[in-house]
Every structure is written in structure tokens, then in C-alpha cells.
Amino acid sequence: MKSDLETRHGGRILADALAAQGVKAAFGVPGESYLPVLDGLHDLREQIKFIVCRQEGGASYMAEAYGKLTGEPGVLFVTRGPGATNGAIGVHTAFQDSTPMVVFIGQVPNEFAEREAFQEIDYRRMYGQLTKWVAQIDRVERIPEYVSHAFHTACAGRPGPVVLALPEDTLFSQAAVADVPKHHTVRPAPSPAQIEEVRRLLASAQRPFVLLGGGGWDGDACRRLQRWIEARGLPVGTSFRCQDLFDNRSSNYAGDVGIGINPQLAERIKNADVLLVIGARLGEMTTGAYTLVEAPVPKQTLIHVHAGADELGRVYRPALAINAGNAQFVQALERLAFDQPAWRADTERLRQNYLEWTTPRPMPGELQYGEVIKWLSDRLPEDTVVAGGAGNFAGWLHRHFRYKGFRTQLGPTNGSMGYGYPAALAAKLAEPKRPVIAVCGDGDFLMNGQELATAVQYGAAFVALIVNNGLYGTIRMHQEREYPGRVYGTSLQNPDFVAYARAFGAHGESVTRTADFAPAFERAWGSGKPALIELRIDPDAITPATTLSAIRQKALKSAR
Ligand SMILES: Cc1ncc(C[n+]2csc(CCOP(=O)(O)OP(=O)(O)O)c2C)c(N)n1
Ligand SMILES: [Mg+2]
């Protein structure tokens, strides 16, 4: 009965609503626009950790990475106007990466609405295309309902971000309302007829290929699917930056289907007769810019399984479209048992290709970055979380690191720079017992280098590698190819990264030769502090397989 309920201000009602959702951490940068929320969180500080960050871009990546790692919505608080604009980057990442996330933004009081008051933005319009749902909570009594709706929406079907704007008067007002229990995650299941059709199509296939990707997975579903795939002898690949959905050491694993794909794997996917895609969106990066699978009617018999009904038939008209959650589909799949001895030879051949493809090749310079990644892959504990950002440096990581289990990889499938460092930090805060490393570019790292202060403040001991080539290398590569010799706007003058680390109270190392990496890593790993290791690589080594000078020569030759 309402009259028996305690009267609380909006900020406390919101904090209690988060606690009811099981929220344990929230990331943000404070603003005067949501002071009552901080006051509410102060009461619950033993239950919910509010991690105060240095820039909303970093905070929003942390919330996204937290959601990606745990499967529970990452929670972000930003102030109105400038906080909301700074925070957009992680919301876009959550949208493209299908990560559950709930973002709270301060808002001008209702009485000032639509006057373009101080820092006023209509978030429904601003965030409309970046989210699953945007709303503004105009009445204090309805906070529990809106929060419940937000968590349901973020997790249901294809997960994604939701934004709730909080007008100041809603937060300062008082009400006596009941809390709402934790949300349910609702995902559809396949029908028996659909599973029978999967059996019929797959059992008669000569060159099948399974592709896994997207959001909404869990460790149990991944392990069970792996067992099923191994028992069938099927070859499997993973979509762009979703390499941890299948143990890369399995002899059925054929590699990642993303940027810089193994050309033999690409050919094999193009020539597959049946393509079983589970959870992946079949986006531009995963389809080799829509070349591996032709749009809109694929040559392969496409079985597309996705939790979001909107994704089915969005680009490709599948032979069989199944609207199902990944776990629900795997559970149904487990009832099917069939085998085609012919598949095994093909799977073995693909595996051999993968092993050759992922063996590091020599690159210019004294520091062999591919060997460094291989060294880490061979030695880091199996459950280490490896967070990466966007840039060519990530190419070596994708190619030479073997991911060994679910959620050992955190990467932005939307190709958003600056992700690796805050993502690693969020992982360390979410699961302090797990080892964590970040792999960053020099350009990439400095987009959120300020979060080193957050790592030090919360004692998050993880090692970040900064691959320093003094370039926005990816763009330089494209520039040399398109406009050879006309270098402009792609060179970087970097700080002394060791001094930078030390200035924050972190551990710093710089490595210029391959042999010096292991001892530097051991020191950083053992420092018990946030640590940075600068890897000075030869800028000519632009990808694991080619050099800038080779790209320039080739472009000049074809221009002649
Ligand atoms: C937020 C953001 N800004 C710009 C870009 C465009 N971009 C993609 S890669 C890249 C350069 C990356 O430089 P660095 O981190 O040094 O990695 P490198 O390519 O040199 O290895 C840029 C500017 C992007 N993807 N994301
Ligand atoms: Mg660089």
C-alpha cells in the first residue's frame, strides 16, 4: 500500500531502482544536473560503486565494456548537454556491438523545457538513432517503471543501449512509490519445424560453414555449441572482434571473419553451400564489405539465426530465418545429431590454413610486434581479458592472439578508437580477480589516456601496451594507397609515455627490441599497479603482412 511506503527524493528512488536491478557499478562524470542521484547513491555506496571518470567518452566506453563483459547492462551517468555529447561514443559502440547499456542524462527542469535553456538538448532526437529507446522521466512517481522498462529493453532480443533523461525537478521531487523487481531477459526460441529444417539443410551440405558473432551470448551457450560443432566436424569462424565465442585452440576453428581476413578463409566462405550464421548481424566488416555474401540474395543457402527480428532479412534474404536467442538456438540444436565424414577433411584443411596464417612473419625493425602478441597468447592465463581498440595495431592482435574462452576479448566492432584502455579498466573493476591487458595504438590510447588517472584512483592493476608508430597508421596506409607520397594530417608527435605513466603514479616501460619485452612485461605485471608499456615499432611495418613503402611503391606504379 502506497501510504506505508517511505517518501524518498527522485535521486534515491533512482538509486534504489538500480539496486533492485542488481546494478553493482555505475560509471560517470558528475554534473549539477543530477545531484540528487549522487545523494541517493551515497546511501547505497556499499552496494553500488559509482566510478568517477575523467571524461564521459572514457566513462561511456567503461559502461559499454562492463555490459559486454558481464551481460548485465552497463550503467552510465552523464550531465546534460556537454556530458551527453561527450558520452555519445560509447552509446554508438553499444548500439553497433549489441551491448546492453542504460544511460542516465541530467536534464533541465520541466518548466524550462524547449526554451534552449542552459545545456538543454532533446535527447529523444539526439540519441534517437543510437539507441533502442530514449525517454524522459517527467514525473518522480514513475522512476521505478521507467528504469524497469529501460533494463528490459536494453536486454531483450538484440541487446543495446537505452537513454533516460532526468529533468532536475523529477529528481528533487519526493514520492512514496514501490520499487520494481529485477528485469527478465526475454529471448525467443526456435520452433521444432525450424530446427528440423536446419537438420535437413545442414545434413545434406557438402561445404557448410558456421559463423558465430554478435551480442547476447553467454559462456555456457558457447561451450555447448563448441561441443556440438566439434562432434559434427563442422568448420567455424567468428565475426569481427567476436573471436572469443569459440576456443581458438579447437581444431574446428578456422579464424576470424573481419578486417584483414585470411584470403583462403574468405574464398571458402564465398564457396560454402550452406552458411549457418548464429547471432552475427552480417555487417560490412564481417562480410568483407558485402562481398563474401552477396546482397540481397546470397549464393550460399543462408540460415540466419538472430535474436532481433529486424536483423533477419535486413540485408540478406535468408533461405531460413530463425528469430531466436543464441542460447535458445544452441539448446535446440543439441537435439540434432548427424555427421558427414567429408566435412572433417575440409575442416582440417581450414585449420591448417589458420595455423599458417596466424604464425607471425618477420617485419621491419628490431621489435617484432607479432612475436610479442604470440608470446602473450602462449603465456597469459587462459581467463585473461584482452581489450583492444581501433587502428592497424589491432591487426596483429586479431591475427596472432588465440582467444581461449568466452569474454576474453573486448573490442569495439564499430571500429571506435580509444576503446581499449577504458574497456580494460572496466574489466578489471568488474572482475578484479581476472588478469587484464589492454592493447592500444598511440593515437588510440591518447583518445582516453586521461583514464589512467581513474585506474590509479581505483587501484586497477592491469598492463596496457601502447603500440607507438608515431602515426595514425591506418589512415596513413589508406592515404599512401590512394594518394601516394602526399602525406598529410597523419603524423603524430607523441609524449614520453614512460614519463606520462609515472606522472599519474603508474608503472611505465618502453621497449624497442623483441628480447626486452618479456622482462619489461614481467616487471609491469608484477608491479601491482596500473602499468603502461610503450612498444616502439618501425612505422614502416603497417600491417602484419606488408609495409608502408611497399604500399606506396605499388600505388605509384599503378598511377604511372
Ligand atoms: C573515434 C575515432 N576517430 C577516428 C577514427 C578513424 N581512424 C581509424 S584508425 C585511425 C588511426 C589509428 O591510429 P593508432 O591508434 O595510432 O593506430 P595505428 O593505425 O597507427 O596502428 C583513425 C584516425 C576512428 N576509427 N575512431
Ligand atoms: Mg599509431
Coordinates of C-alpha atoms and ligand atoms in Angstrom, one line a residue:
M1 CA 0.0 0.0 0.0
K2 CA 1.4 3.3 -1.1
S3 CA 0.7 5.1 2.2
D4 CA 3.0 2.7 4.0
L5 CA 5.9 3.4 1.7
E6 CA 8.7 5.7 2.7
T7 CA 8.9 9.0 1.0
R8 CA 12.1 9.4 -1.0
H9 CA 13.5 12.0 -3.3
G10 CA 13.9 11.2 -7.0
G11 CA 17.6 10.6 -6.7
R12 CA 17.1 8.0 -4.0
I13 CA 14.3 6.3 -5.8
L14 CA 16.5 6.0 -8.9
A15 CA 19.4 4.6 -6.8
D16 CA 17.1 2.1 -5.2
A17 CA 15.7 1.2 -8.7
L18 CA 19.3 0.4 -9.8
A19 CA 19.9 -1.7 -6.7
A20 CA 16.7 -3.6 -7.5
Q21 CA 18.1 -4.3 -11.0
G22 CA 21.2 -5.8 -9.4
V23 CA 23.5 -3.0 -10.5
K24 CA 26.8 -3.2 -8.8
A25 CA 28.8 -0.5 -10.6
A26 CA 28.0 2.7 -12.4
F27 CA 30.4 4.9 -14.4
G28 CA 30.2 8.6 -14.9
V29 CA 31.3 12.2 -14.6
P30 CA 29.2 14.2 -12.2
G31 CA 27.1 17.2 -13.0
E32 CA 25.0 19.6 -11.0
S33 CA 22.1 18.4 -13.2
Y34 CA 21.8 15.1 -11.3
L35 CA 23.0 15.9 -7.7
P36 CA 20.1 14.0 -6.1
V37 CA 21.2 10.8 -7.8
L38 CA 24.7 11.2 -6.3
D39 CA 23.0 11.7 -3.0
G40 CA 20.9 8.6 -3.5
L41 CA 24.0 6.6 -4.5
H42 CA 25.8 7.9 -1.4
D43 CA 23.2 6.0 0.7
L44 CA 23.8 2.8 -1.3
R45 CA 27.6 3.2 -1.6
E46 CA 28.3 -0.3 -0.1
Q47 CA 26.0 -1.9 -2.8
I48 CA 26.7 0.2 -5.9
K49 CA 30.1 1.6 -6.7
F50 CA 30.0 4.9 -8.6
I51 CA 33.2 5.0 -10.6
V52 CA 34.1 8.7 -11.2
C53 CA 35.9 9.1 -14.5
R54 CA 37.8 11.9 -16.2
Q55 CA 35.9 12.3 -19.5
E56 CA 32.5 11.0 -20.5
G57 CA 33.9 9.3 -23.6
G58 CA 36.0 7.1 -21.3
A59 CA 33.2 6.6 -18.9
S60 CA 30.8 5.5 -21.7
Y61 CA 33.3 3.0 -23.0
M62 CA 33.7 1.6 -19.5
A63 CA 30.0 1.2 -19.1
E64 CA 29.8 -0.5 -22.6
A65 CA 32.7 -2.8 -21.8
Y66 CA 31.1 -3.7 -18.4
G67 CA 27.9 -4.6 -20.2
K68 CA 29.8 -6.6 -22.8
L69 CA 31.8 -8.5 -20.2
T70 CA 29.0 -9.2 -17.7
G71 CA 25.9 -9.4 -20.0
E72 CA 24.2 -7.1 -17.5
P73 CA 23.5 -3.5 -18.7
G74 CA 26.5 -1.2 -18.2
V75 CA 25.3 1.9 -16.4
L76 CA 26.5 5.4 -17.3
F77 CA 25.7 8.8 -15.7
V78 CA 26.5 12.0 -17.6
T79 CA 25.4 15.5 -17.1
R80 CA 23.2 17.3 -19.6
G81 CA 24.4 19.0 -22.8
P82 CA 28.2 18.6 -22.9
G83 CA 28.2 15.5 -20.8
A84 CA 25.7 13.9 -23.1
T85 CA 27.6 14.9 -26.2
N86 CA 30.9 13.6 -24.8
G87 CA 29.3 10.3 -23.8
A88 CA 27.8 9.5 -27.2
I89 CA 30.8 7.5 -28.4
G90 CA 30.2 4.5 -26.0
V91 CA 26.5 4.6 -26.8
H92 CA 27.2 4.2 -30.5
T93 CA 29.6 1.4 -29.7
A94 CA 26.9 -0.3 -27.6
F95 CA 24.4 0.0 -30.4
Q96 CA 26.6 -1.5 -33.1
D97 CA 28.1 -4.1 -30.7
S98 CA 24.6 -5.1 -29.4
T99 CA 25.7 -4.5 -25.8
P100 CA 23.1 -3.9 -23.1
M101 CA 23.6 -0.4 -21.6
V102 CA 21.5 2.1 -19.7
V103 CA 22.5 5.8 -19.8
F104 CA 21.2 8.4 -17.5
I105 CA 21.5 12.1 -18.5
G106 CA 20.6 15.1 -16.4
Q107 CA 18.0 17.4 -18.0
V108 CA 16.8 21.0 -17.5
P109 CA 13.7 21.3 -15.2
N110 CA 10.4 20.5 -16.9
E111 CA 9.3 24.2 -16.5
F112 CA 12.2 25.3 -18.8
A113 CA 11.7 22.7 -21.5
E114 CA 12.1 23.7 -25.1
R115 CA 13.5 27.2 -24.3
E116 CA 17.0 26.0 -25.2
A117 CA 17.8 26.5 -21.5
F118 CA 21.3 26.1 -20.2
Q119 CA 22.8 22.9 -21.8
E120 CA 19.3 21.8 -23.0
I121 CA 19.2 19.1 -25.6
D122 CA 16.2 17.0 -26.7
Y123 CA 17.7 13.6 -26.2
R124 CA 14.9 11.8 -28.0
R125 CA 16.1 13.5 -31.2
M126 CA 19.8 13.5 -30.4
Y127 CA 20.1 9.9 -29.3
G128 CA 17.2 8.5 -31.5
Q129 CA 19.4 6.7 -34.0
L130 CA 22.0 5.5 -31.5
T131 CA 19.7 3.7 -29.1
K132 CA 16.9 1.2 -28.8
W133 CA 14.8 3.6 -26.8
V134 CA 15.1 7.2 -25.4
A135 CA 12.7 8.6 -22.8
Q136 CA 12.5 11.4 -20.3
I137 CA 11.1 10.8 -16.8
D138 CA 8.8 13.7 -16.3
R139 CA 7.2 12.5 -13.0
V140 CA 9.1 11.3 -9.9
E141 CA 6.4 8.6 -9.2
R142 CA 7.2 6.9 -12.5
I143 CA 11.0 6.4 -12.0
P144 CA 10.8 2.7 -11.0
E145 CA 8.6 2.0 -14.0
Y146 CA 10.9 3.8 -16.5
V147 CA 14.0 2.1 -15.0
S148 CA 12.4 -1.3 -15.2
H149 CA 11.3 -0.6 -18.8
A150 CA 14.9 0.6 -19.7
F151 CA 16.5 -2.6 -18.3
H152 CA 14.0 -4.8 -20.1
T153 CA 14.6 -3.0 -23.4
A154 CA 18.4 -3.0 -23.1
C155 CA 18.5 -6.8 -22.6
A156 CA 15.6 -8.1 -24.7
G157 CA 16.1 -9.6 -28.2
R158 CA 19.2 -7.9 -29.7
P159 CA 20.7 -6.1 -26.7
G160 CA 21.6 -2.4 -27.0
P161 CA 21.7 1.0 -25.3
V162 CA 18.8 2.9 -23.8
V163 CA 18.8 6.5 -22.6
L164 CA 16.8 8.0 -19.8
A165 CA 16.8 11.8 -19.4
L166 CA 16.2 13.1 -15.8
P167 CA 14.7 16.6 -15.5
E168 CA 16.1 18.3 -12.4
D169 CA 12.6 18.7 -10.8
T170 CA 11.9 15.0 -11.2
L171 CA 15.0 14.2 -9.2
F172 CA 14.4 16.8 -6.5
S173 CA 10.7 16.0 -6.0
Q174 CA 9.6 13.4 -3.4
A175 CA 7.3 10.5 -3.7
A176 CA 6.3 7.3 -1.9
V177 CA 6.4 4.6 -4.5
A178 CA 7.3 0.9 -4.6
D179 CA 10.4 -0.5 -6.3
V180 CA 10.2 -2.9 -9.2
P181 CA 12.0 -6.2 -9.0
K182 CA 14.8 -7.1 -11.4
H183 CA 14.0 -7.4 -15.1
H184 CA 13.6 -10.6 -17.1
T185 CA 15.7 -11.1 -20.2
V186 CA 13.4 -12.2 -22.9
R187 CA 14.7 -14.0 -26.0
P188 CA 12.7 -16.1 -28.5
A189 CA 13.3 -19.8 -29.1
P190 CA 13.2 -21.6 -32.5
S191 CA 10.3 -23.8 -33.4
P192 CA 10.7 -27.6 -33.8
A193 CA 9.9 -27.2 -37.5
Q194 CA 12.7 -24.7 -37.9
I195 CA 15.2 -27.0 -36.2
E196 CA 14.1 -29.8 -38.5
E197 CA 14.7 -27.6 -41.4
V198 CA 18.2 -26.8 -40.1
R199 CA 18.9 -30.5 -39.9
R200 CA 17.6 -31.1 -43.4
L201 CA 19.7 -28.3 -44.9
L202 CA 22.9 -29.0 -43.0
A203 CA 22.9 -32.8 -43.2
S204 CA 22.9 -32.7 -47.0
A205 CA 25.5 -29.9 -47.3
Q206 CA 28.9 -30.6 -48.9
R207 CA 30.7 -27.4 -47.9
P208 CA 29.0 -26.0 -44.8
F209 CA 30.4 -23.2 -42.7
V210 CA 29.3 -21.9 -39.3
L211 CA 29.7 -18.3 -38.4
L212 CA 29.3 -17.0 -34.9
G213 CA 29.1 -13.4 -33.8
G214 CA 27.1 -10.5 -32.2
G215 CA 25.9 -9.9 -28.7
G216 CA 23.7 -11.7 -26.3
W217 CA 25.9 -14.8 -25.8
D218 CA 26.9 -16.5 -22.6
G219 CA 29.8 -18.8 -21.7
D220 CA 27.6 -21.9 -21.3
A221 CA 26.0 -21.5 -24.7
C222 CA 29.4 -21.0 -26.3
R223 CA 30.8 -24.2 -24.6
R224 CA 27.8 -26.3 -25.5
L225 CA 27.8 -25.1 -29.1
Q226 CA 31.6 -25.8 -29.3
R227 CA 31.0 -29.4 -28.2
W228 CA 28.2 -29.8 -30.8
I229 CA 30.2 -28.4 -33.6
E230 CA 33.2 -30.5 -32.7
A231 CA 31.1 -33.6 -32.6
R232 CA 29.8 -32.8 -36.1
G233 CA 33.2 -32.0 -37.6
L234 CA 32.0 -28.6 -38.9
P235 CA 34.3 -25.7 -39.6
V236 CA 33.6 -22.5 -37.7
G237 CA 34.6 -18.8 -37.9
T238 CA 33.8 -15.8 -35.7
S239 CA 32.7 -12.4 -36.8
F240 CA 34.7 -9.2 -36.5
R241 CA 36.0 -8.7 -32.9
C242 CA 33.9 -11.6 -31.6
Q243 CA 36.8 -14.1 -31.7
D244 CA 36.2 -15.3 -28.1
L245 CA 32.9 -17.0 -28.9
F246 CA 34.8 -20.2 -29.8
D247 CA 38.0 -21.5 -28.3
N248 CA 40.6 -20.6 -31.0
R249 CA 42.6 -23.7 -30.0
S250 CA 39.9 -26.0 -31.2
S251 CA 40.7 -27.9 -34.4
N252 CA 37.4 -26.8 -35.8
Y253 CA 38.3 -23.1 -35.5
A254 CA 39.1 -21.6 -38.9
G255 CA 39.7 -18.0 -38.0
D256 CA 38.1 -14.6 -37.7
V257 CA 35.9 -13.2 -40.4
G258 CA 36.7 -9.5 -40.1
I259 CA 39.1 -6.9 -41.4
G260 CA 42.2 -8.4 -42.9
I261 CA 40.6 -11.9 -43.3
N262 CA 42.7 -14.8 -44.4
P263 CA 42.0 -14.8 -48.2
Q264 CA 41.7 -18.6 -48.2
L265 CA 39.1 -18.4 -45.5
A266 CA 37.3 -15.7 -47.4
E267 CA 37.2 -17.9 -50.5
R268 CA 35.9 -20.8 -48.5
I269 CA 33.0 -18.7 -47.1
K270 CA 32.2 -17.4 -50.6
N271 CA 32.1 -21.0 -51.8
A272 CA 30.2 -22.5 -48.9
D273 CA 27.0 -24.3 -49.9
V274 CA 25.3 -23.8 -46.6
L275 CA 26.2 -20.9 -44.3
L276 CA 24.8 -21.2 -40.7
V277 CA 25.1 -17.7 -39.1
I278 CA 24.3 -17.6 -35.4
G279 CA 24.0 -14.2 -33.7
A280 CA 26.1 -12.2 -36.1
R281 CA 24.5 -9.3 -37.9
L282 CA 26.3 -9.9 -41.2
G283 CA 27.6 -6.3 -41.2
E284 CA 30.0 -4.7 -43.5
M285 CA 33.2 -5.8 -41.6
T286 CA 32.0 -9.4 -41.3
T287 CA 31.1 -9.8 -45.0
G288 CA 34.2 -8.2 -46.5
A289 CA 32.1 -5.1 -47.4
Y290 CA 29.2 -7.4 -48.6
T291 CA 31.4 -9.4 -50.9
L292 CA 31.7 -12.8 -49.0
V293 CA 27.9 -13.0 -49.1
E294 CA 26.1 -11.3 -51.9
A295 CA 23.3 -8.9 -51.1
P296 CA 20.4 -9.2 -51.1
V297 CA 20.1 -12.8 -52.2
P298 CA 23.2 -14.9 -51.2
K299 CA 24.6 -17.6 -53.3
Q300 CA 25.0 -19.8 -50.2
T301 CA 22.0 -21.3 -48.6
L302 CA 21.9 -18.9 -45.7
I303 CA 20.5 -20.0 -42.4
H304 CA 20.4 -16.8 -40.3
V305 CA 19.7 -17.0 -36.6
H306 CA 19.3 -13.8 -34.7
A307 CA 17.6 -12.6 -31.5
G308 CA 16.5 -9.4 -33.2
A309 CA 13.7 -9.9 -35.7
D310 CA 14.7 -6.7 -37.5
E311 CA 18.1 -8.2 -38.4
L312 CA 16.5 -11.1 -40.4
G313 CA 16.2 -10.0 -44.0
R314 CA 17.7 -6.6 -43.3
V315 CA 20.4 -7.0 -45.9
Y316 CA 20.2 -10.6 -46.8
R317 CA 17.2 -12.7 -47.7
P318 CA 18.0 -15.9 -45.9
A319 CA 16.8 -19.4 -47.0
L320 CA 15.8 -20.0 -43.4
A321 CA 15.4 -17.1 -41.0
I322 CA 15.2 -18.0 -37.3
N323 CA 14.3 -15.4 -34.7
A324 CA 16.0 -16.9 -31.6
G325 CA 18.4 -16.1 -28.9
N326 CA 21.8 -17.7 -29.1
A327 CA 21.4 -19.9 -26.1
Q328 CA 17.8 -20.9 -27.1
F329 CA 19.0 -21.9 -30.5
V330 CA 22.0 -23.9 -29.2
Q331 CA 19.7 -25.8 -26.8
A332 CA 17.5 -26.8 -29.7
L333 CA 20.5 -27.6 -31.9
E334 CA 21.8 -30.0 -29.3
R335 CA 19.0 -32.4 -30.1
L336 CA 20.3 -32.9 -33.7
A337 CA 23.0 -35.5 -34.3
F338 CA 24.3 -36.1 -37.8
D339 CA 27.7 -36.4 -39.3
Q340 CA 29.4 -36.1 -42.7
P341 CA 32.9 -37.6 -42.8
A342 CA 33.6 -35.4 -45.8
W343 CA 33.4 -32.3 -43.7
R344 CA 36.3 -33.3 -41.5
A345 CA 38.9 -33.2 -44.2
D346 CA 37.8 -29.7 -45.2
T347 CA 37.8 -28.6 -41.5
E348 CA 41.3 -30.0 -41.1
R349 CA 42.5 -28.1 -44.2
L350 CA 41.0 -24.9 -43.0
R351 CA 42.6 -25.4 -39.6
Q352 CA 46.0 -25.9 -41.3
N353 CA 45.4 -22.6 -43.2
Y354 CA 44.6 -20.9 -39.9
L355 CA 47.7 -22.1 -38.2
E356 CA 49.9 -20.9 -41.1
W357 CA 48.1 -17.6 -41.4
T358 CA 48.5 -16.8 -37.7
T359 CA 52.2 -17.6 -37.4
P360 CA 54.0 -14.3 -37.1
R361 CA 56.1 -13.2 -40.1
P362 CA 59.2 -11.0 -39.8
M363 CA 58.5 -7.3 -40.0
P364 CA 60.9 -4.3 -40.4
G365 CA 62.6 -3.1 -37.2
E366 CA 64.1 -4.6 -34.1
L367 CA 60.8 -5.0 -32.2
Q368 CA 58.8 -7.9 -33.7
Y369 CA 55.3 -7.0 -32.5
G370 CA 53.8 -10.2 -33.9
E371 CA 56.2 -12.2 -31.7
V372 CA 55.1 -10.1 -28.7
I373 CA 51.5 -11.0 -29.3
K374 CA 52.3 -14.6 -29.7
W375 CA 54.4 -14.6 -26.5
L376 CA 51.4 -13.1 -24.7
S377 CA 49.0 -15.6 -26.2
D378 CA 51.2 -18.5 -25.2
R379 CA 51.8 -17.3 -21.6
L380 CA 48.9 -15.3 -20.3
P381 CA 46.5 -17.2 -18.0
E382 CA 43.5 -18.6 -20.0
D383 CA 41.0 -16.3 -18.5
T384 CA 42.9 -13.1 -19.2
V385 CA 40.7 -10.4 -20.6
V386 CA 42.3 -8.7 -23.7
A387 CA 40.9 -5.3 -24.5
G388 CA 41.8 -3.7 -27.8
G389 CA 41.0 -0.5 -29.6
A390 CA 40.8 0.5 -33.2
G391 CA 43.7 1.0 -35.6
N392 CA 46.1 -1.1 -37.6
F393 CA 48.0 -2.2 -34.4
A394 CA 44.9 -4.3 -33.6
G395 CA 45.5 -6.3 -36.8
W396 CA 48.4 -8.2 -35.1
L397 CA 46.3 -8.9 -32.1
H398 CA 43.4 -10.3 -34.1
R399 CA 45.7 -12.4 -36.1
H400 CA 48.2 -13.8 -33.6
F401 CA 46.3 -14.0 -30.3
R402 CA 44.4 -17.2 -29.6
Y403 CA 41.3 -16.4 -27.6
K404 CA 40.6 -19.3 -25.3
G405 CA 37.1 -18.7 -23.8
F406 CA 34.0 -16.5 -23.7
R407 CA 34.6 -12.9 -22.9
T408 CA 38.4 -13.0 -23.0
Q409 CA 38.1 -10.3 -25.8
L410 CA 36.7 -6.8 -25.5
G411 CA 36.9 -4.9 -28.8
P412 CA 34.7 -2.2 -30.5
T413 CA 33.1 -3.8 -33.5
N414 CA 32.1 -0.3 -34.5
G415 CA 35.8 0.5 -35.0
S416 CA 35.8 3.2 -32.4
M417 CA 39.3 4.5 -31.3
G418 CA 40.1 5.0 -27.7
Y419 CA 38.2 1.9 -26.5
G420 CA 40.9 -0.5 -25.3
Y421 CA 42.2 1.4 -22.3
P422 CA 38.9 2.2 -20.6
A423 CA 37.5 -1.2 -21.5
A424 CA 40.4 -2.9 -19.8
L425 CA 39.9 -0.7 -16.8
A426 CA 36.2 -1.6 -16.6
A427 CA 37.0 -5.3 -16.9
K428 CA 39.5 -5.0 -14.0
L429 CA 36.9 -3.2 -11.9
A430 CA 34.1 -5.7 -12.8
E431 CA 36.2 -8.8 -12.2
P432 CA 39.2 -7.9 -10.1
K433 CA 40.5 -11.5 -9.8
R434 CA 40.8 -11.9 -13.6
P435 CA 44.1 -10.8 -15.3
V436 CA 43.5 -8.0 -17.8
I437 CA 45.6 -6.4 -20.5
A438 CA 44.9 -3.6 -22.9
V439 CA 46.4 -3.3 -26.4
C440 CA 46.3 0.3 -27.7
G441 CA 47.7 2.3 -30.6
D442 CA 49.5 5.6 -29.9
G443 CA 46.7 7.6 -31.5
D444 CA 44.1 5.2 -29.9
F445 CA 45.5 5.4 -26.4
L446 CA 45.6 9.2 -26.2
M447 CA 41.9 9.5 -27.0
N448 CA 41.3 8.3 -23.5
G449 CA 44.7 8.4 -21.8
Q450 CA 43.3 10.6 -19.1
E451 CA 41.6 7.5 -17.7
L452 CA 44.9 6.4 -16.4
A453 CA 44.0 8.7 -13.5
T454 CA 40.9 6.6 -12.9
A455 CA 42.9 3.4 -13.0
V456 CA 45.3 4.8 -10.4
Q457 CA 42.4 6.2 -8.2
Y458 CA 40.8 2.8 -8.0
G459 CA 44.0 0.7 -7.9
A460 CA 43.1 -1.2 -11.1
A461 CA 46.3 -3.1 -11.8
F462 CA 46.5 -4.2 -15.4
V463 CA 49.0 -3.8 -18.1
A464 CA 48.4 -1.6 -21.2
L465 CA 50.6 -1.9 -24.3
I466 CA 50.9 1.2 -26.4
V467 CA 52.0 0.4 -29.9
N468 CA 53.9 3.5 -30.9
N469 CA 54.5 4.1 -34.6
G470 CA 54.1 7.9 -34.5
L471 CA 51.2 7.7 -36.9
Y472 CA 47.6 7.5 -37.3
G473 CA 48.8 4.5 -39.2
T474 CA 45.5 3.1 -40.6
I475 CA 44.8 6.5 -42.2
R476 CA 48.4 6.8 -43.4
M477 CA 48.1 3.4 -45.1
H478 CA 44.9 4.4 -46.9
Q479 CA 46.5 7.8 -47.8
E480 CA 49.6 6.2 -49.3
R481 CA 47.4 3.8 -51.3
E482 CA 45.0 6.5 -52.6
Y483 CA 47.4 9.5 -52.8
P484 CA 50.9 8.0 -52.8
G485 CA 53.6 10.3 -51.4
R486 CA 51.1 13.0 -50.4
V487 CA 51.3 12.5 -46.7
Y488 CA 49.2 15.0 -44.7
G489 CA 47.5 15.0 -41.3
T490 CA 48.5 11.5 -40.3
S491 CA 51.8 12.1 -38.4
L492 CA 51.9 12.2 -34.6
Q493 CA 54.4 13.8 -32.2
N494 CA 54.0 11.7 -29.0
P495 CA 54.7 12.4 -25.4
D496 CA 57.3 10.4 -23.4
F497 CA 54.9 7.6 -22.5
V498 CA 57.0 6.4 -19.6
A499 CA 57.1 9.8 -18.0
Y500 CA 53.4 10.1 -18.8
A501 CA 52.7 6.9 -16.9
R502 CA 54.8 7.9 -13.9
A503 CA 53.2 11.3 -13.7
F504 CA 49.9 9.6 -13.0
G505 CA 51.5 7.3 -10.4
A506 CA 51.5 4.3 -12.8
H507 CA 54.3 1.9 -13.8
G508 CA 56.0 2.8 -17.1
E509 CA 58.2 0.8 -19.5
S510 CA 59.5 1.4 -23.0
V511 CA 60.6 -1.4 -25.3
T512 CA 62.5 -1.2 -28.5
R513 CA 63.7 -4.8 -29.1
T514 CA 61.9 -8.1 -29.0
A515 CA 64.1 -9.6 -26.4
D516 CA 63.4 -6.8 -23.9
F517 CA 59.7 -7.3 -24.0
A518 CA 59.4 -10.3 -21.7
P519 CA 61.4 -8.8 -18.8
A520 CA 59.5 -5.5 -19.2
F521 CA 56.2 -7.3 -19.1
E522 CA 57.2 -9.3 -16.0
R523 CA 58.1 -6.1 -14.2
A524 CA 54.9 -4.3 -15.3
W525 CA 52.7 -7.4 -14.4
G526 CA 54.4 -7.7 -11.1
S527 CA 54.3 -4.0 -10.2
G528 CA 50.8 -4.4 -8.7
K529 CA 49.9 -1.0 -10.2
P530 CA 48.3 0.2 -13.4
A531 CA 51.1 -0.1 -15.9
L532 CA 51.9 1.1 -19.4
I533 CA 54.4 -0.5 -21.8
E534 CA 55.3 1.5 -24.9
L535 CA 56.2 -0.7 -27.8
R536 CA 58.2 1.3 -30.3
I537 CA 57.7 -0.3 -33.6
D538 CA 59.1 0.6 -37.1
P539 CA 56.4 2.8 -38.7
D540 CA 57.0 1.1 -42.0
A541 CA 55.5 -2.1 -40.5
I542 CA 51.9 -1.1 -41.2
T543 CA 50.2 -4.5 -41.1
P544 CA 51.3 -8.0 -40.1
A545 CA 52.0 -8.7 -43.8
T546 CA 53.0 -5.5 -45.6
T547 CA 54.9 -2.2 -45.3
L548 CA 54.0 1.4 -46.0
S549 CA 56.8 1.6 -48.5
A550 CA 55.5 -1.4 -50.4
I551 CA 52.0 0.1 -50.5
R552 CA 53.4 3.4 -51.7
Q553 CA 55.5 1.8 -54.4
K554 CA 52.6 -0.3 -55.7
A555 CA 50.3 2.8 -55.8
L556 CA 53.0 4.9 -57.6
K557 CA 53.5 2.1 -60.1
S558 CA 49.8 1.8 -60.9
A559 CA 49.4 5.6 -61.1
R560 CA 52.1 5.7 -63.9
Ligands
LIG1 C1 37.0 7.9 -32.6 C2 37.6 7.6 -34.0 N1 38.2 8.6 -34.6 C3 38.8 8.4 -35.8 C4 38.8 7.2 -36.4 C5 39.4 7.0 -37.7 N2 40.6 6.2 -37.6 C6 40.6 4.8 -37.7 S1 42.1 4.1 -37.3 C7 42.8 5.6 -37.1 C8 44.3 5.7 -36.7 C9 44.6 4.8 -35.5 O1 45.9 5.3 -35.1 P1 46.7 4.4 -34.0 O2 45.8 4.2 -32.8 O3 47.9 5.1 -33.7 O4 46.9 3.0 -34.6 P2 47.7 2.6 -35.9 O5 46.8 2.6 -37.1 O6 48.8 3.6 -36.1 O7 48.3 1.3 -35.6 C10 41.9 6.6 -37.2 C11 42.2 8.1 -37.0 C12 38.1 6.2 -35.7 N3 38.0 4.9 -36.1 N4 37.6 6.4 -34.4
MG2 MG 49.8 4.6 -34.5

